[in-house]
Amino acid sequence: VNLMLDILALAYQADTTRVSSFMFSYEKSGRSYKEIDIRDAHHSVSHHNDEAKNLDCLSKINALHMELFSRFLQRLATIREGEASLLDNCLFLYGSGISDGNKHNHDDLPILLAGGGGRSMPGNRHIVVEGK
């Protein structure tokens, strides 16, 4: 993942693209995360049945994904582009297609926007959208 994100950062830096899509993990993946001591499949622990062990594993996987995304954003923040950083001039959407894998719930999806969007997006905000 880090190698792919480094290539993506280079593509943005070289201005060979301004649009990309990257999936950290296939939602039905049988992949385990041995690097963070998770031997069970990601998909299996997402069906957590409110069991503490599964919720802990899922939390660790989600934290790893956020750390990888954070590293990518930090790299973009160090790349100068005119009077701003590359991160200031881009906008990235990070999210999930499901909020609770145990229930296959698609409500209240965790979504994050990062970057300045060419200074069009004020930062440091948490927005809760009410209603549907």
C-alpha positions as YAML, in Angstrom:
chain: A
units: angstrom
residues:
- id: 1
  name: VAL
  ca: [0.00, 0.00, 0.00]
- id: 2
  name: ASN
  ca: [2.77, 2.45, 0.87]
- id: 3
  name: LEU
  ca: [4.47, 1.81, -2.48]
- id: 4
  name: MET
  ca: [1.23, 2.42, -4.37]
- id: 5
  name: LEU
  ca: [0.54, 5.59, -2.39]
- id: 6
  name: ASP
  ca: [4.09, 6.79, -3.11]
- id: 7
  name: ILE
  ca: [3.50, 6.23, -6.83]
- id: 8
  name: LEU
  ca: [0.19, 8.07, -6.56]
- id: 9
  name: ALA
  ca: [1.88, 11.00, -4.80]
- id: 10
  name: LEU
  ca: [4.47, 11.12, -7.58]
- id: 11
  name: ALA
  ca: [1.72, 11.10, -10.20]
- id: 12
  name: TYR
  ca: [0.09, 14.10, -8.53]
- id: 13
  name: GLN
  ca: [3.45, 15.84, -8.07]
- id: 14
  name: ALA
  ca: [4.32, 15.35, -11.74]
- id: 15
  name: ASP
  ca: [0.81, 16.52, -12.69]
- id: 16
  name: THR
  ca: [0.23, 13.38, -14.74]
- id: 17
  name: THR
  ca: [-3.13, 13.04, -13.04]
- id: 18
  name: ARG
  ca: [-5.50, 14.97, -10.80]
- id: 19
  name: VAL
  ca: [-8.04, 12.17, -10.46]
- id: 20
  name: SER
  ca: [-7.47, 8.77, -8.90]
- id: 21
  name: SER
  ca: [-9.19, 5.93, -7.12]
- id: 22
  name: PHE
  ca: [-7.48, 3.62, -4.65]
- id: 23
  name: MET
  ca: [-8.97, 0.81, -2.57]
- id: 24
  name: PHE
  ca: [-7.08, -0.13, 0.59]
- id: 25
  name: SER
  ca: [-8.90, -3.40, 1.00]
- id: 26
  name: TYR
  ca: [-11.49, -5.39, -0.89]
- id: 27
  name: GLU
  ca: [-14.48, -5.63, 1.42]
- id: 28
  name: LYS
  ca: [-14.89, -9.39, 0.99]
- id: 29
  name: SER
  ca: [-11.17, -9.95, 1.36]
- id: 30
  name: GLY
  ca: [-9.91, -13.04, 3.10]
- id: 31
  name: ARG
  ca: [-6.66, -11.18, 3.80]
- id: 32
  name: SER
  ca: [-5.26, -11.35, 7.28]
- id: 33
  name: TYR
  ca: [-3.06, -8.62, 8.74]
- id: 34
  name: LYS
  ca: [-0.14, -10.52, 10.21]
- id: 35
  name: GLU
  ca: [1.91, -7.30, 10.32]
- id: 36
  name: ILE
  ca: [-0.41, -6.09, 13.11]
- id: 37
  name: ASP
  ca: [-0.92, -9.58, 14.59]
- id: 38
  name: ILE
  ca: [-4.38, -10.20, 13.11]
- id: 39
  name: ARG
  ca: [-4.60, -13.77, 11.84]
- id: 40
  name: ASP
  ca: [-8.32, -13.79, 10.99]
- id: 41
  name: ALA
  ca: [-9.65, -12.57, 7.65]
- id: 42
  name: HIS
  ca: [-10.73, -8.94, 7.44]
- id: 43
  name: HIS
  ca: [-14.17, -9.94, 6.18]
- id: 44
  name: SER
  ca: [-14.66, -12.43, 9.00]
- id: 45
  name: VAL
  ca: [-13.86, -9.93, 11.74]
- id: 46
  name: SER
  ca: [-16.14, -7.35, 10.09]
- id: 47
  name: HIS
  ca: [-19.00, -9.73, 10.99]
- id: 48
  name: HIS
  ca: [-18.03, -9.15, 14.59]
- id: 49
  name: ASN
  ca: [-21.21, -10.31, 16.39]
- id: 50
  name: ASP
  ca: [-20.37, -7.65, 18.98]
- id: 51
  name: GLU
  ca: [-17.55, -9.87, 20.24]
- id: 52
  name: ALA
  ca: [-14.75, -7.87, 21.85]
- id: 53
  name: LYS
  ca: [-11.97, -9.82, 20.07]
- id: 54
  name: ASN
  ca: [-13.45, -9.16, 16.62]
- id: 55
  name: LEU
  ca: [-14.18, -5.51, 17.39]
- id: 56
  name: ASP
  ca: [-10.59, -5.08, 18.58]
- id: 57
  name: CYS
  ca: [-9.24, -6.66, 15.39]
- id: 58
  name: LEU
  ca: [-11.50, -4.50, 13.23]
- id: 59
  name: SER
  ca: [-10.41, -1.40, 15.12]
- id: 60
  name: LYS
  ca: [-6.74, -2.28, 14.55]
- id: 61
  name: ILE
  ca: [-7.32, -2.81, 10.82]
- id: 62
  name: ASN
  ca: [-9.17, 0.49, 10.53]
- id: 63
  name: ALA
  ca: [-6.39, 2.26, 12.46]
- id: 64
  name: LEU
  ca: [-3.77, 0.78, 10.13]
- id: 65
  name: HIS
  ca: [-5.67, 2.00, 7.08]
- id: 66
  name: MET
  ca: [-5.94, 5.48, 8.58]
- id: 67
  name: GLU
  ca: [-2.21, 5.50, 9.40]
- id: 68
  name: LEU
  ca: [-1.42, 4.62, 5.78]
- id: 69
  name: PHE
  ca: [-3.72, 7.37, 4.51]
- id: 70
  name: SER
  ca: [-2.23, 9.83, 6.99]
- id: 71
  name: ARG
  ca: [1.29, 9.04, 5.76]
- id: 72
  name: PHE
  ca: [0.13, 9.76, 2.19]
- id: 73
  name: LEU
  ca: [-1.42, 13.08, 3.21]
- id: 74
  name: GLN
  ca: [1.69, 14.07, 5.17]
- id: 75
  name: ARG
  ca: [3.83, 13.38, 2.12]
- id: 76
  name: LEU
  ca: [1.59, 15.58, -0.05]
- id: 77
  name: ALA
  ca: [1.78, 18.33, 2.57]
- id: 78
  name: THR
  ca: [5.58, 18.44, 2.19]
- id: 79
  name: ILE
  ca: [5.49, 18.88, -1.59]
- id: 80
  name: ARG
  ca: [5.47, 22.54, -2.59]
- id: 81
  name: GLU
  ca: [3.22, 23.57, -5.44]
- id: 82
  name: GLY
  ca: [3.35, 27.30, -6.04]
- id: 83
  name: GLU
  ca: [2.61, 29.16, -2.81]
- id: 84
  name: ALA
  ca: [0.87, 26.18, -1.25]
- id: 85
  name: SER
  ca: [1.41, 22.46, -0.77]
- id: 86
  name: LEU
  ca: [0.20, 19.77, -3.10]
- id: 87
  name: LEU
  ca: [-2.24, 18.74, -0.36]
- id: 88
  name: ASP
  ca: [-3.61, 22.30, -0.25]
- id: 89
  name: ASN
  ca: [-4.37, 22.05, -3.96]
- id: 90
  name: CYS
  ca: [-6.04, 18.63, -3.92]
- id: 91
  name: LEU
  ca: [-9.11, 17.11, -2.31]
- id: 92
  name: PHE
  ca: [-9.28, 13.47, -1.24]
- id: 93
  name: LEU
  ca: [-12.29, 11.44, -0.17]
- id: 94
  name: TYR
  ca: [-11.66, 8.56, 2.23]
- id: 95
  name: GLY
  ca: [-14.52, 6.39, 3.29]
- id: 96
  name: SER
  ca: [-16.28, 3.10, 3.46]
- id: 97
  name: GLY
  ca: [-19.29, 1.66, 1.69]
- id: 98
  name: ILE
  ca: [-20.58, 0.19, 4.93]
- id: 99
  name: SER
  ca: [-20.75, 1.46, 8.49]
- id: 100
  name: ASP
  ca: [-21.41, -1.82, 10.31]
- id: 101
  name: GLY
  ca: [-20.29, -5.01, 8.59]
- id: 102
  name: ASN
  ca: [-22.09, -7.11, 11.14]
- id: 103
  name: LYS
  ca: [-25.48, -5.70, 10.07]
- id: 104
  name: HIS
  ca: [-24.53, -4.71, 6.49]
- id: 105
  name: ASN
  ca: [-25.62, -1.23, 7.50]
- id: 106
  name: HIS
  ca: [-25.18, 1.52, 4.91]
- id: 107
  name: ASP
  ca: [-26.34, 4.40, 7.13]
- id: 108
  name: ASP
  ca: [-24.00, 6.92, 8.78]
- id: 109
  name: LEU
  ca: [-21.06, 6.05, 6.57]
- id: 110
  name: PRO
  ca: [-17.68, 7.19, 7.87]
- id: 111
  name: ILE
  ca: [-16.46, 9.73, 5.29]
- id: 112
  name: LEU
  ca: [-13.41, 11.99, 5.45]
- id: 113
  name: LEU
  ca: [-12.45, 14.83, 3.12]
- id: 114
  name: ALA
  ca: [-8.80, 15.84, 3.28]
- id: 115
  name: GLY
  ca: [-6.95, 18.60, 1.49]
- id: 116
  name: GLY
  ca: [-7.74, 22.16, 0.60]
- id: 117
  name: GLY
  ca: [-9.26, 21.69, -2.83]
- id: 118
  name: GLY
  ca: [-7.30, 24.65, -4.17]
- id: 119
  name: ARG
  ca: [-8.25, 26.65, -1.09]
- id: 120
  name: SER
  ca: [-11.95, 26.13, -1.83]
- id: 121
  name: MET
  ca: [-12.57, 23.91, 1.20]
- id: 122
  name: PRO
  ca: [-12.14, 25.38, 4.68]
- id: 123
  name: GLY
  ca: [-10.64, 22.79, 7.00]
- id: 124
  name: ASN
  ca: [-10.81, 21.79, 10.65]
- id: 125
  name: ARG
  ca: [-14.50, 21.00, 10.55]
- id: 126
  name: HIS
  ca: [-16.63, 18.06, 11.60]
- id: 127
  name: ILE
  ca: [-20.00, 18.05, 9.87]
- id: 128
  name: VAL
  ca: [-22.86, 15.83, 10.95]
- id: 129
  name: VAL
  ca: [-25.55, 15.59, 8.30]
- id: 130
  name: GLU
  ca: [-28.96, 15.25, 9.90]
- id: 131
  name: GLY
  ca: [-31.82, 13.36, 8.30]
- id: 132
  name: LYS
  ca: [-31.80, 11.33, 5.14]
...
